Coordinates of C-alpha atoms in Angstrom, one line a residue:
M1068 CA 8.8 3.8 -33.2
D1069 CA 9.2 3.0 -36.9
R1070 CA 11.6 4.9 -39.2
V1071 CA 9.0 7.2 -40.8
Q1072 CA 7.5 8.1 -37.5
L1073 CA 11.0 8.7 -36.0
R1074 CA 12.0 10.9 -38.9
L1075 CA 8.8 13.0 -38.7
T1076 CA 9.4 13.4 -35.0
Q1077 CA 13.0 14.5 -35.7
I1078 CA 11.9 17.1 -38.2
F1079 CA 9.2 18.4 -35.8
F1080 CA 11.7 19.0 -33.0
L1081 CA 14.3 20.5 -35.2
V1082 CA 11.8 23.1 -36.5
L1083 CA 10.7 23.7 -32.9
V1084 CA 14.2 24.4 -31.8
L1085 CA 14.9 26.8 -34.7
C1086 CA 11.7 28.7 -34.2
V1087 CA 11.3 29.1 -30.4
A1088 CA 13.1 31.7 -28.3
R1089 CA 16.6 30.6 -27.3
G1090 CA 15.9 30.4 -23.6
P1091 CA 17.6 33.0 -21.5
N1092 CA 17.7 36.2 -23.6
A1093 CA 20.8 38.1 -22.4
Q1094 CA 20.6 41.8 -23.2
G1095 CA 24.0 43.4 -23.9
L1096 CA 25.7 40.5 -25.7
S1097 CA 26.7 40.8 -29.3
Y1098 CA 28.9 39.1 -31.9
D1099 CA 30.9 42.3 -32.5
F1100 CA 31.5 43.3 -28.9
Y1101 CA 35.3 43.3 -29.2
D1102 CA 35.6 44.4 -32.9
K1103 CA 37.2 47.7 -31.9
T1104 CA 39.0 46.8 -28.7
C1105 CA 40.3 43.3 -29.5
P1106 CA 39.4 42.3 -33.1
N1107 CA 41.6 39.1 -33.0
V1108 CA 40.1 37.8 -29.8
E1109 CA 38.8 34.5 -31.3
K1110 CA 42.0 33.9 -33.3
I1111 CA 44.2 34.4 -30.2
I1112 CA 42.1 32.0 -28.2
H1113 CA 41.9 29.4 -30.9
N1114 CA 45.7 29.3 -31.2
V1115 CA 46.1 28.8 -27.5
V1116 CA 43.5 26.1 -27.1
S1117 CA 44.8 24.2 -30.2
Q1118 CA 48.2 24.0 -28.7
K1119 CA 46.9 23.0 -25.3
L1120 CA 44.8 20.2 -26.9
L1121 CA 48.0 18.8 -28.5
E1122 CA 49.6 18.6 -25.0
A1123 CA 46.5 17.4 -23.1
P1124 CA 43.7 15.7 -25.1
V1125 CA 41.5 15.8 -21.9
A1126 CA 41.5 19.6 -22.0
A1127 CA 38.3 19.6 -24.2
A1128 CA 36.2 17.6 -21.7
G1129 CA 37.7 19.5 -18.8
A1130 CA 36.8 22.9 -20.2
L1131 CA 33.3 21.8 -21.2
R1132 CA 32.6 20.5 -17.7
I1133 CA 34.0 23.6 -16.0
F1134 CA 32.0 25.9 -18.2
F1135 CA 28.8 24.0 -17.4
H1136 CA 29.6 24.2 -13.6
D1137 CA 30.3 27.9 -13.9
C1138 CA 27.0 28.8 -15.7
F1139 CA 24.8 26.7 -13.3
V1140 CA 25.9 28.4 -10.1
E1141 CA 26.2 32.2 -10.5
G1142 CA 25.6 32.3 -14.2
C1143 CA 28.3 32.4 -16.9
D1144 CA 30.5 34.8 -15.1
A1145 CA 33.8 32.9 -14.6
S1146 CA 33.3 32.9 -10.8
V1147 CA 34.4 29.2 -10.8
L1148 CA 37.9 30.4 -11.6
I1149 CA 38.2 32.5 -8.5
A1150 CA 40.5 30.9 -5.9
S1151 CA 39.5 30.6 -2.2
R1152 CA 41.1 32.9 0.4
E1153 CA 41.2 32.8 4.2
S1154 CA 37.9 34.6 4.6
N1155 CA 36.0 32.8 1.8
K1156 CA 35.7 29.3 0.4
A1157 CA 35.2 29.7 -3.4
E1158 CA 33.0 27.7 -5.8
R1159 CA 35.9 25.7 -7.2
D1160 CA 36.6 24.3 -3.7
A1161 CA 33.1 23.0 -3.2
E1162 CA 33.2 19.3 -2.8
I1163 CA 31.5 18.6 -6.2
N1164 CA 34.0 20.8 -7.9
L1165 CA 37.1 19.3 -6.5
S1166 CA 37.3 16.8 -9.3
L1167 CA 37.2 19.5 -12.0
P1168 CA 40.4 18.8 -14.1
G1169 CA 43.4 21.1 -13.9
D1170 CA 43.9 21.0 -17.7
G1171 CA 40.5 22.7 -18.0
Y1172 CA 41.5 25.5 -15.8
D1173 CA 44.9 25.8 -17.4
V1174 CA 43.5 26.3 -20.9
F1175 CA 41.4 29.2 -19.7
F1176 CA 44.3 30.8 -17.9
R1177 CA 46.6 30.4 -20.9
A1178 CA 44.0 32.0 -23.2
K1179 CA 43.5 34.9 -20.8
R1180 CA 47.3 35.5 -20.5
A1181 CA 47.6 35.5 -24.3
L1182 CA 44.8 38.1 -24.6
E1183 CA 46.4 40.3 -21.9
L1184 CA 49.5 40.6 -24.0
Q1185 CA 47.6 41.7 -27.1
C1186 CA 44.5 43.5 -25.6
P1187 CA 45.2 44.1 -21.9
G1188 CA 42.1 44.8 -19.8
F1189 CA 39.4 44.3 -22.4
V1190 CA 38.3 40.6 -22.7
S1191 CA 36.5 39.1 -19.8
C1192 CA 37.3 35.7 -18.4
A1193 CA 33.6 34.8 -18.9
D1194 CA 33.9 35.4 -22.6
V1195 CA 37.2 33.5 -22.7
M1196 CA 35.5 30.5 -21.2
A1197 CA 32.6 30.6 -23.7
I1198 CA 34.9 30.9 -26.8
A1199 CA 37.6 28.5 -25.6
T1200 CA 35.0 25.8 -24.8
R1201 CA 33.3 26.2 -28.2
D1202 CA 36.7 25.8 -30.0
L1203 CA 37.8 22.8 -28.0
V1204 CA 34.5 21.0 -28.7
N1205 CA 34.9 21.8 -32.4
L1206 CA 38.6 20.6 -32.4
V1207 CA 37.7 17.2 -31.2
G1208 CA 35.0 16.6 -33.8
G1209 CA 32.0 18.5 -32.5
P1210 CA 30.0 21.3 -34.1
R1211 CA 30.9 24.9 -34.2
W1212 CA 28.7 27.8 -33.3
E1213 CA 29.0 31.6 -33.1
V1214 CA 29.5 33.0 -29.6
K1215 CA 28.0 36.3 -28.5
K1216 CA 30.3 38.3 -26.3
G1217 CA 30.0 41.0 -23.7
R1218 CA 29.8 38.9 -20.5
R1219 CA 31.2 40.5 -17.4
D1220 CA 33.2 38.6 -14.8
G1221 CA 31.4 38.0 -11.5
L1222 CA 32.7 39.3 -8.2
I1223 CA 31.1 36.7 -6.0
S1224 CA 32.3 33.1 -5.6
K1225 CA 31.0 31.0 -2.7
A1226 CA 31.2 27.3 -2.2
S1227 CA 28.0 27.5 -0.2
R1228 CA 26.1 28.5 -3.3
V1229 CA 27.1 25.4 -5.2
D1230 CA 24.9 22.9 -3.4
G1231 CA 21.6 22.4 -5.1
N1232 CA 22.7 24.1 -8.3
L1233 CA 24.5 21.3 -10.0
P1234 CA 23.2 17.9 -11.2
Q1235 CA 23.9 14.9 -9.0
V1236 CA 24.5 11.4 -10.3
N1237 CA 21.8 10.0 -8.0
Q1238 CA 19.0 12.4 -8.9
T1239 CA 15.9 11.2 -10.7
I1240 CA 15.0 12.5 -14.1
P1241 CA 12.1 14.6 -12.8
Q1242 CA 14.6 16.2 -10.3
L1243 CA 17.1 16.9 -13.1
I1244 CA 14.4 18.3 -15.3
S1245 CA 13.3 20.7 -12.5
L1246 CA 16.9 21.8 -12.0
F1247 CA 17.5 22.5 -15.7
K1248 CA 14.2 24.3 -15.9
S1249 CA 15.3 26.7 -13.1
K1250 CA 18.2 27.7 -15.3
G1251 CA 15.9 28.4 -18.3
L1252 CA 16.8 25.1 -20.0
S1253 CA 14.3 22.5 -21.4
T1254 CA 14.2 18.7 -21.1
M1255 CA 15.7 18.6 -24.6
D1256 CA 18.5 20.8 -23.6
M1257 CA 19.2 18.5 -20.6
V1258 CA 19.5 15.4 -22.9
A1259 CA 21.6 17.3 -25.5
L1260 CA 24.0 18.7 -22.9
S1261 CA 24.3 15.3 -21.3
G1262 CA 25.8 14.3 -24.7
G1263 CA 28.9 16.2 -23.7
H1264 CA 29.7 13.0 -21.8
T1265 CA 30.8 11.6 -25.1
I1266 CA 34.2 13.0 -24.1
G1267 CA 35.7 13.0 -20.6
F1268 CA 35.8 10.8 -17.6
S1269 CA 34.4 10.3 -14.1
H1270 CA 35.9 9.3 -10.8
C1271 CA 35.2 5.9 -9.2
K1272 CA 33.1 7.3 -6.4
E1273 CA 30.6 8.5 -9.0
F1274 CA 29.6 5.0 -10.1
M1275 CA 30.7 2.7 -7.3
P1276 CA 27.1 2.2 -6.1
R1277 CA 26.3 0.7 -9.5
I1278 CA 29.0 -1.9 -9.5
Y1279 CA 29.1 -3.0 -5.8
G1280 CA 26.1 -3.9 -3.6
Y1281 CA 23.5 -2.2 -5.8
N1282 CA 20.6 -3.6 -3.8
S1283 CA 19.5 -6.6 -1.8
T1284 CA 18.7 -8.5 -5.0
F1285 CA 21.4 -7.4 -7.4
D1286 CA 25.1 -6.9 -6.7
I1287 CA 25.5 -4.9 -10.0
D1288 CA 22.9 -2.5 -11.4
P1289 CA 20.9 -4.7 -13.7
T1290 CA 20.5 -1.9 -16.2
M1291 CA 24.3 -1.9 -16.7
N1292 CA 26.1 -4.2 -19.1
Q1293 CA 27.4 -6.8 -16.6
E1294 CA 30.7 -7.4 -18.3
Y1295 CA 31.4 -3.7 -18.5
A1296 CA 30.6 -3.3 -14.8
R1297 CA 33.0 -6.1 -13.9
T1298 CA 35.8 -4.5 -15.8
L1299 CA 35.3 -1.3 -13.8
R1300 CA 35.9 -3.2 -10.6
S1301 CA 39.6 -3.7 -11.4
P1302 CA 40.6 0.0 -11.4
C1303 CA 38.0 0.8 -8.7
P1304 CA 38.4 -1.8 -5.9
K1305 CA 35.8 -1.7 -3.2
K1306 CA 38.1 -1.3 -0.2
H1307 CA 41.1 0.6 -1.6
L1308 CA 39.6 3.4 -3.6
D1309 CA 42.1 5.6 -5.4
P1310 CA 40.7 9.1 -5.8
T1311 CA 43.1 9.8 -8.7
V1312 CA 41.7 6.9 -10.8
V1313 CA 39.0 7.7 -13.5
A1314 CA 37.0 5.9 -16.0
L1315 CA 36.1 7.1 -19.5
N1316 CA 32.5 8.2 -20.0
D1317 CA 32.5 6.9 -23.5
V1318 CA 34.2 3.5 -23.9
T1319 CA 34.0 3.5 -27.7
T1320 CA 35.3 6.9 -28.9
P1321 CA 36.4 8.7 -25.7
F1322 CA 38.3 11.6 -27.3
I1323 CA 35.9 12.2 -30.2
F1324 CA 32.8 14.4 -29.9
D1325 CA 30.1 12.3 -31.6
N1326 CA 26.8 10.7 -30.7
A1327 CA 28.3 7.4 -29.5
Y1328 CA 27.2 8.3 -26.0
Y1329 CA 23.6 7.7 -26.9
H1330 CA 24.4 4.4 -28.7
N1331 CA 26.2 3.3 -25.5
L1332 CA 23.2 4.0 -23.4
K1333 CA 21.2 1.6 -25.6
K1334 CA 23.9 -1.1 -24.9
G1335 CA 23.9 -0.6 -21.1
L1336 CA 27.3 1.2 -21.3
G1337 CA 26.3 4.4 -19.6
L1338 CA 28.8 5.0 -16.8
L1339 CA 26.7 7.2 -14.5
A1340 CA 23.3 6.3 -13.1
S1341 CA 21.9 9.6 -14.3
D1342 CA 23.1 8.9 -17.8
Q1343 CA 21.5 5.5 -18.0
M1344 CA 18.2 6.9 -16.7
L1345 CA 17.9 9.1 -19.7
L1346 CA 17.1 6.0 -21.8
L1347 CA 14.9 4.3 -19.1
D1348 CA 12.6 7.3 -18.3
P1349 CA 9.8 7.9 -20.8
L1350 CA 10.3 11.7 -20.3
T1351 CA 13.7 11.6 -22.0
R1352 CA 13.8 8.3 -23.9
G1353 CA 12.5 9.8 -27.2
Y1354 CA 15.3 12.4 -27.2
V1355 CA 17.9 9.7 -26.7
D1356 CA 16.4 7.6 -29.6
M1357 CA 16.5 10.7 -31.9
M1358 CA 20.1 11.7 -31.1
A1359 CA 21.3 8.1 -31.3
A1360 CA 19.7 7.8 -34.8
D1361 CA 21.1 11.0 -36.3
Q1362 CA 24.4 12.6 -35.3
Q1363 CA 23.8 15.8 -37.2
L1364 CA 20.5 16.2 -35.3
F1365 CA 22.3 15.8 -32.1
F1366 CA 24.8 18.4 -33.1
N1367 CA 22.0 20.8 -34.0
F1368 CA 20.4 20.2 -30.6
F1369 CA 23.7 20.6 -28.8
V1370 CA 24.5 23.9 -30.5
E1371 CA 21.1 25.4 -29.5
S1372 CA 21.5 24.1 -26.0
M1373 CA 25.1 25.5 -25.6
I1374 CA 24.0 28.9 -26.9
K1375 CA 21.2 28.9 -24.2
L1376 CA 23.6 27.7 -21.6
G1377 CA 26.1 30.4 -22.4
Q1378 CA 23.4 33.0 -21.7
V1379 CA 22.3 31.8 -18.3
R1380 CA 22.3 34.7 -15.9
V1381 CA 25.1 36.5 -17.7
K1382 CA 26.2 39.8 -16.3
T1383 CA 26.4 42.7 -18.7
G1384 CA 26.7 46.5 -18.4
S1385 CA 27.0 47.5 -14.8
D1386 CA 26.0 44.1 -13.3
A1387 CA 29.6 43.1 -12.5
S1388 CA 33.1 44.2 -13.6
S1389 CA 32.2 46.8 -16.1
N1390 CA 33.6 49.3 -18.6
T1391 CA 30.9 51.8 -17.7
V1392 CA 32.8 52.8 -14.6
K1393 CA 35.5 55.3 -15.3
L1394 CA 38.6 53.7 -13.8
E1395 CA 41.4 55.2 -11.7
R1396 CA 43.9 55.1 -14.6
D1397 CA 41.5 57.2 -16.7
A1398 CA 41.3 60.0 -14.1
E1399 CA 42.5 63.3 -15.7
I1400 CA 45.7 63.5 -13.8
N1401 CA 46.6 59.9 -14.8
L1402 CA 46.0 60.3 -18.5
S1403 CA 49.7 61.1 -18.9
L1404 CA 50.9 57.8 -17.4
S1405 CA 53.1 56.1 -19.9
G1406 CA 51.7 53.2 -21.9
N1407 CA 55.1 51.6 -21.7
G1408 CA 54.9 51.6 -18.0
F1409 CA 51.5 49.8 -18.0
D1410 CA 52.9 47.4 -20.6
L1411 CA 55.9 46.6 -18.3
F1412 CA 53.6 45.6 -15.5
F1413 CA 51.4 43.5 -17.7
R1414 CA 54.5 41.7 -19.1
A1415 CA 55.9 41.0 -15.7
T1416 CA 52.5 39.7 -14.4
T1417 CA 52.2 37.4 -17.5
A1418 CA 55.7 36.0 -16.9
V1419 CA 55.0 35.4 -13.2
E1420 CA 51.7 33.7 -14.1
S1421 CA 53.5 31.3 -16.4
H1422 CA 55.6 30.0 -13.5
C1423 CA 53.4 30.6 -10.5
P1424 CA 49.8 30.9 -11.7
R1425 CA 47.3 32.8 -9.4
V1426 CA 49.8 33.3 -6.5
V1427 CA 51.5 36.7 -6.9
S1428 CA 49.4 39.8 -6.7
C1429 CA 49.7 42.7 -9.2
A1430 CA 50.2 45.0 -6.1
D1431 CA 53.5 43.1 -5.4
V1432 CA 54.5 43.3 -9.1
V1433 CA 53.9 47.0 -9.1
A1434 CA 56.2 47.3 -6.1
I1435 CA 59.0 45.2 -7.4
V1436 CA 59.2 46.4 -11.0
P1437 CA 60.0 50.1 -10.2
R1438 CA 62.7 49.0 -7.9
D1439 CA 64.3 46.8 -10.6
T1440 CA 63.9 49.4 -13.4
G1441 CA 65.6 52.3 -11.5
S1442 CA 68.7 52.6 -13.8
M1443 CA 71.8 52.8 -11.6
G1444 CA 69.7 53.6 -8.6
P1445 CA 69.4 51.8 -5.3
T1446 CA 67.8 48.4 -4.9
P1447 CA 65.8 48.4 -1.7
S1448 CA 64.2 45.2 -0.4
V1449 CA 60.5 45.0 -1.1
P1450 CA 58.2 43.6 1.5
L1451 CA 55.7 41.3 -0.3
N1452 CA 52.2 39.9 0.2
A1453 CA 50.4 43.1 -0.6
R1454 CA 46.8 42.4 -1.7
S1455 CA 45.4 43.9 -4.9
S1456 CA 42.6 46.4 -4.3
C1457 CA 38.9 45.5 -5.0
T1458 CA 38.2 49.2 -5.8
E1459 CA 39.2 50.8 -9.1
S1460 CA 37.3 54.1 -9.5
M1461 CA 38.3 57.5 -10.8
A1462 CA 36.5 58.9 -7.8
T1463 CA 39.1 57.5 -5.4
S1464 CA 42.0 59.0 -7.4
N1465 CA 42.1 62.0 -5.0
L1466 CA 45.5 63.4 -5.9
T1467 CA 45.7 66.9 -4.5
W1468 CA 48.7 68.7 -6.0
T1469 CA 48.3 71.3 -8.7
Q1470 CA 48.2 70.0 -12.2
P1471 CA 50.9 71.9 -14.2
W1472 CA 49.7 70.6 -17.5
T1473 CA 46.8 70.4 -19.9
K1474 CA 45.6 67.6 -22.2
T1475 CA 47.2 69.2 -25.2
M1476 CA 50.6 69.1 -23.5
L1477 CA 50.5 65.3 -23.4
K1478 CA 51.4 65.2 -27.1
N1479 CA 54.6 67.2 -26.4
D1480 CA 56.3 65.6 -23.5
A1481 CA 59.5 67.2 -22.2
Q1482 CA 62.2 65.5 -20.1
N1483 CA 62.2 66.4 -16.4
D1484 CA 66.0 66.0 -16.2
P1485 CA 69.0 66.1 -18.6
T1486 CA 69.9 62.6 -17.3
A1487 CA 66.4 61.4 -17.8
L1488 CA 67.3 57.7 -18.2
T1489 CA 69.4 57.5 -15.1
L1490 CA 68.2 57.5 -11.5
D1491 CA 70.6 60.0 -9.8
N1492 CA 70.4 63.3 -7.9
A1493 CA 70.6 65.5 -11.0
Y1494 CA 66.9 66.5 -10.4
Y1495 CA 67.8 68.1 -7.1
R1496 CA 71.1 69.5 -8.3
N1497 CA 69.4 71.3 -11.2
H1498 CA 66.9 72.9 -8.9
L1499 CA 69.3 73.8 -6.2
Q1500 CA 71.7 75.4 -8.6
K1501 CA 68.8 77.4 -10.1
V1502 CA 67.4 78.6 -6.8
F1503 CA 70.5 78.8 -4.5
G1504 CA 73.4 79.0 -7.0
P1505 CA 76.1 76.5 -7.4
K1506 CA 76.9 76.2 -3.7
N1507 CA 75.5 73.4 -1.5
S1508 CA 72.2 74.4 0.1
G1509 CA 73.0 72.4 3.3
L1510 CA 70.6 69.6 2.5
C1511 CA 73.3 67.3 1.3
E1512 CA 76.8 67.8 0.0
F1513 CA 77.2 67.0 -3.7
N1514 CA 79.7 67.8 -6.3
G1515 CA 78.5 65.9 -9.3
Q1516 CA 80.2 62.7 -8.1
R1517 CA 78.2 62.0 -5.0
S1518 CA 74.5 60.9 -5.0
R1519 CA 74.5 58.7 -2.0
C1520 CA 72.7 61.0 0.3
V1521 CA 69.8 61.6 -2.0
L1522 CA 69.6 58.0 -3.0
Q1523 CA 69.5 56.8 0.6
S1524 CA 66.6 59.1 1.2
L1525 CA 64.9 57.8 -1.9
H1526 CA 65.5 54.3 -0.7
H1527 CA 63.7 55.1 2.6
S1528 CA 60.9 56.9 0.8
H1529 CA 60.3 54.0 -1.6
D1530 CA 59.8 51.8 1.4
Q1531 CA 57.4 54.2 3.0
V1532 CA 55.4 54.5 -0.2
G1533 CA 55.2 50.7 -0.5
Y1534 CA 53.6 50.5 2.9
Y1535 CA 51.0 53.3 2.3
K1536 CA 47.5 52.0 2.9
G1537 CA 48.5 48.5 2.0
Q1538 CA 45.5 46.2 1.6
D1539 CA 45.2 43.6 4.3
R1540 CA 43.8 40.1 3.7
E1541 CA 40.2 41.1 4.6
R1542 CA 40.0 44.3 2.5
G1543 CA 42.1 43.4 -0.4
R1544 CA 41.5 41.0 -3.3
D1545 CA 42.9 37.5 -3.3
H1546 CA 45.9 37.0 -5.5
A1547 CA 44.1 34.7 -7.9
R1548 CA 41.1 37.0 -8.2
L1549 CA 43.2 39.8 -9.4
W1550 CA 44.3 37.9 -12.5
I1551 CA 40.9 36.7 -13.3
I1552 CA 39.4 40.1 -13.3

């Protein structure tokens, strides 16, 4: 293909990309989705991922790969972040996902925690993944694009659904094209998204068949640069394979997002068999030639493909976790619950997540915090391992006592007790003196100095409340799932 013909072909495909529909058209997504609820969402995420990238340069490749794996299984719904539990093996523990890098997960969790401090309960993990991935690609030299928001987090994550939904290194180009087509992505999208291998790495087992005993005629894959293949044998010995050893996907500029990946394919430096086949198969060779010849064209293709990828089977409205359901905290009787109280729980959960990510449930946090904040009160031991509920609906908030207040009263709160900031028996003393006079009612002796009787009863009642309808492992939500949603 001569230069003029190549350039005309490039222009044709660029116009085609800009004019055709952008693959999956996700209703309900918008650029201004969080303008009122969390206007600084992108700035908050950007600050977090920038810091993470300084600590771990591999975070960009890790996040990009995890985002891709998430979108291809259940759609872009953050279900890949859900941890397994005894009754369910989640996506992230499917065999093909076991190599997904921890730094990729960590950057998403950090961004989510930062958002929970500023805008608790508003930004979905699915949107965090889409925005953080975009920023990380851009920070390592790649293009930047606008991200539509409004994705809901998925509630289903099963390892059994991963098989057949992710590309395999030994698949043929027609097989890969068919897989991408099933997700609403074209052959061009497949080649452009494969360019993401310009950053990142692969484990030895992914390319071992190419460098040892390729077939009866060749010991090394003949389409591979032979010197390059021999250098890979040193870190990846045939008989003593170390699962922790990895090789860079791009041997020239491994931490820069550019079009070197396509140049490498032309030199036989593609690491994975599926990478090298992009150049060898006539169905995809033309795209490789174009993207190798013009980095900006590759960036244009990559942006369009990432936008389409980010809209694959997204859940919006009432498809998954949704703001259209009126939650328990918004039931009328709960409208008076203090914002400072919610804030205290969010802060405690964030602190715990910093030290023990995805281990401690919010149900346990909610049990421990009131015990520790009871000023001068008792400190009962708190049984742990309560699961967080999977149901959060106003309809289940069936409190039955009479409501002695109206909405207008919420603006004019009054103290329940003259010693409102101290946990003592003054509440009972005030009522008994009003009803029975200053003498002891017989319930418990008190004289202003003694509160032990009441506090011991409170201690016992606190324990009883803590056990009330506790979620067991089958009915409740896994610790990690709580934080993700």
